[in-house]
C-alpha positions as protocol buffer text, in pm:
chain_id: "A"
residue {
  index: 1
  type: MET
  ca { x: 20979 y: 5795 z: -4350 }
}
residue {
  index: 2
  type: ASN
  ca { x: 20630 y: 5891 z: -4451 }
}
residue {
  index: 3
  type: SER
  ca { x: 20395 y: 5736 z: -4704 }
}
residue {
  index: 4
  type: VAL
  ca { x: 20478 y: 5991 z: -4975 }
}
residue {
  index: 5
  type: GLN
  ca { x: 20849 y: 5901 z: -4961 }
}
residue {
  index: 6
  type: LYS
  ca { x: 20766 y: 5530 z: -4967 }
}
residue {
  index: 7
  type: GLU
  ca { x: 20541 y: 5568 z: -5272 }
}
residue {
  index: 8
  type: LYS
  ca { x: 20816 y: 5760 z: -5449 }
}
residue {
  index: 9
  type: ILE
  ca { x: 21060 y: 5474 z: -5380 }
}
residue {
  index: 10
  type: TYR
  ca { x: 20800 y: 5217 z: -5491 }
}
residue {
  index: 11
  type: SER
  ca { x: 20739 y: 5393 z: -5820 }
}
residue {
  index: 12
  type: THR
  ca { x: 21109 y: 5456 z: -5885 }
}
residue {
  index: 13
  type: TYR
  ca { x: 21247 y: 5109 z: -5813 }
}
residue {
  index: 14
  type: GLY
  ca { x: 20939 y: 4890 z: -5842 }
}
residue {
  index: 15
  type: LYS
  ca { x: 20722 y: 4794 z: -6134 }
}
residue {
  index: 16
  type: ASN
  ca { x: 20442 y: 5021 z: -6011 }
}
residue {
  index: 17
  type: VAL
  ca { x: 20327 y: 5199 z: -5695 }
}
residue {
  index: 18
  type: LYS
  ca { x: 20176 y: 4879 z: -5555 }
}
residue {
  index: 19
  type: ASP
  ca { x: 20504 y: 4684 z: -5590 }
}
residue {
  index: 20
  type: THR
  ca { x: 20621 y: 4687 z: -5229 }
}
residue {
  index: 21
  type: GLY
  ca { x: 20787 y: 4349 z: -5192 }
}
residue {
  index: 22
  type: SER
  ca { x: 21033 y: 4316 z: -5478 }
}
residue {
  index: 23
  type: SER
  ca { x: 21401 y: 4294 z: -5393 }
}
residue {
  index: 24
  type: LYS
  ca { x: 21487 y: 4621 z: -5562 }
}
residue {
  index: 25
  type: VAL
  ca { x: 21229 y: 4812 z: -5359 }
}
residue {
  index: 26
  type: GLN
  ca { x: 21338 y: 4648 z: -5035 }
}
residue {
  index: 27
  type: ILE
  ca { x: 21700 y: 4741 z: -5103 }
}
residue {
  index: 28
  type: ALA
  ca { x: 21597 y: 5101 z: -5172 }
}
residue {
  index: 29
  type: LEU
  ca { x: 21398 y: 5117 z: -4847 }
}
residue {
  index: 30
  type: PHE
  ca { x: 21686 y: 4965 z: -4650 }
}
residue {
  index: 31
  type: THR
  ca { x: 21927 y: 5215 z: -4804 }
}
residue {
  index: 32
  type: PHE
  ca { x: 21702 y: 5506 z: -4708 }
}
residue {
  index: 33
  type: ARG
  ca { x: 21674 y: 5379 z: -4350 }
}
residue {
  index: 34
  type: ILE
  ca { x: 22050 y: 5312 z: -4330 }
}
residue {
  index: 35
  type: LYS
  ca { x: 22127 y: 5669 z: -4433 }
}
residue {
  index: 36
  type: ASN
  ca { x: 21889 y: 5806 z: -4170 }
}
residue {
  index: 37
  type: LEU
  ca { x: 22030 y: 5583 z: -3896 }
}
residue {
  index: 38
  type: SER
  ca { x: 22385 y: 5677 z: -3992 }
}
residue {
  index: 39
  type: THR
  ca { x: 22312 y: 6046 z: -3952 }
}
residue {
  index: 40
  type: HIS
  ca { x: 22143 y: 5975 z: -3619 }
}
residue {
  index: 41
  type: LEU
  ca { x: 22447 y: 5782 z: -3496 }
}
residue {
  index: 42
  type: LYS
  ca { x: 22682 y: 6063 z: -3592 }
}
residue {
  index: 43
  type: LYS
  ca { x: 22497 y: 6285 z: -3343 }
}
residue {
  index: 44
  type: ASN
  ca { x: 22434 y: 6016 z: -3078 }
}
residue {
  index: 45
  type: LYS
  ca { x: 22748 y: 5809 z: -3054 }
}
residue {
  index: 46
  type: LYS
  ca { x: 22636 y: 5606 z: -2750 }
}
residue {
  index: 47
  type: ASP
  ca { x: 22306 y: 5485 z: -2894 }
}
residue {
  index: 48
  type: PHE
  ca { x: 22405 y: 5119 z: -2910 }
}
residue {
  index: 49
  type: ASN
  ca { x: 22057 y: 4985 z: -2984 }
}
residue {
  index: 50
  type: THR
  ca { x: 22037 y: 5194 z: -3299 }
}
residue {
  index: 51
  type: GLU
  ca { x: 22387 y: 5083 z: -3392 }
}
residue {
  index: 52
  type: ARG
  ca { x: 22279 y: 4719 z: -3365 }
}
residue {
  index: 53
  type: ALA
  ca { x: 21971 y: 4787 z: -3578 }
}
residue {
  index: 54
  type: LEU
  ca { x: 22194 y: 4954 z: -3837 }
}
residue {
  index: 55
  type: VAL
  ca { x: 22424 y: 4652 z: -3854 }
}
residue {
  index: 56
  type: LYS
  ca { x: 22125 y: 4420 z: -3900 }
}
residue {
  index: 57
  type: LEU
  ca { x: 21985 y: 4637 z: -4181 }
}
residue {
  index: 58
  type: VAL
  ca { x: 22319 y: 4642 z: -4360 }
}
residue {
  index: 59
  type: GLY
  ca { x: 22330 y: 4262 z: -4338 }
}
residue {
  index: 60
  type: LYS
  ca { x: 21980 y: 4226 z: -4480 }
}
residue {
  index: 61
  type: ARG
  ca { x: 22062 y: 4462 z: -4765 }
}
residue {
  index: 62
  type: LYS
  ca { x: 22381 y: 4270 z: -4838 }
}
residue {
  index: 63
  type: LYS
  ca { x: 22189 y: 3941 z: -4861 }
}
residue {
  index: 64
  type: LEU
  ca { x: 21933 y: 4093 z: -5098 }
}
residue {
  index: 65
  type: LEU
  ca { x: 22210 y: 4238 z: -5314 }
}
residue {
  index: 66
  type: LYS
  ca { x: 22374 y: 3896 z: -5339 }
}
residue {
  index: 67
  type: TYR
  ca { x: 22039 y: 3747 z: -5440 }
}
residue {
  index: 68
  type: ILE
  ca { x: 21984 y: 4006 z: -5714 }
}
residue {
  index: 69
  type: GLU
  ca { x: 22342 y: 3964 z: -5834 }
}
residue {
  index: 70
  type: ARG
  ca { x: 22278 y: 3591 z: -5877 }
}
residue {
  index: 71
  type: LYS
  ca { x: 21939 y: 3626 z: -6046 }
}
residue {
  index: 72
  type: ASP
  ca { x: 21968 y: 3939 z: -6261 }
}
residue {
  index: 73
  type: ILE
  ca { x: 22307 y: 4105 z: -6302 }
}
residue {
  index: 74
  type: ASP
  ca { x: 22164 y: 4400 z: -6500 }
}
residue {
  index: 75
  type: SER
  ca { x: 21928 y: 4493 z: -6216 }
}
residue {
  index: 76
  type: TYR
  ca { x: 22215 y: 4460 z: -5971 }
}
residue {
  index: 77
  type: ARG
  ca { x: 22433 y: 4698 z: -6171 }
}
residue {
  index: 78
  type: TYR
  ca { x: 22145 y: 4945 z: -6204 }
}
residue {
  index: 79
  type: ILE
  ca { x: 22078 y: 4946 z: -5829 }
}
residue {
  index: 80
  type: ILE
  ca { x: 22445 y: 4985 z: -5739 }
}
residue {
  index: 81
  type: LYS
  ca { x: 22485 y: 5274 z: -5982 }
}
residue {
  index: 82
  type: GLU
  ca { x: 22157 y: 5445 z: -5892 }
}
residue {
  index: 83
  type: MET
  ca { x: 22208 y: 5434 z: -5516 }
}
residue {
  index: 84
  type: GLY
  ca { x: 22582 y: 5483 z: -5516 }
}
residue {
  index: 85
  type: LEU
  ca { x: 22650 y: 5180 z: -5296 }
}
residue {
  index: 86
  type: ARG
  ca { x: 22986 y: 5071 z: -5435 }
}
residue {
  index: 87
  type: LYS
  ca { x: 23279 y: 5290 z: -5525 }
}
């Protein structure tokens, strides 16, 4: 992930380009990294360290989603719909 992609995520899901720490932005970054790691693991099935990192990222994202669901249900619904996390 390069800085241009990060700034695009910051501006899309954050309040502005400088908003790097909000929960929505963190979830978007985690989702981007999870997608990349998933494609890597499809090619490299025996890369167990990457698999462990993927499981940890999914757990972190899940905790942040629970937090947003508790605090602001409208933001939660927007994120789920925008990123296509739930079916």
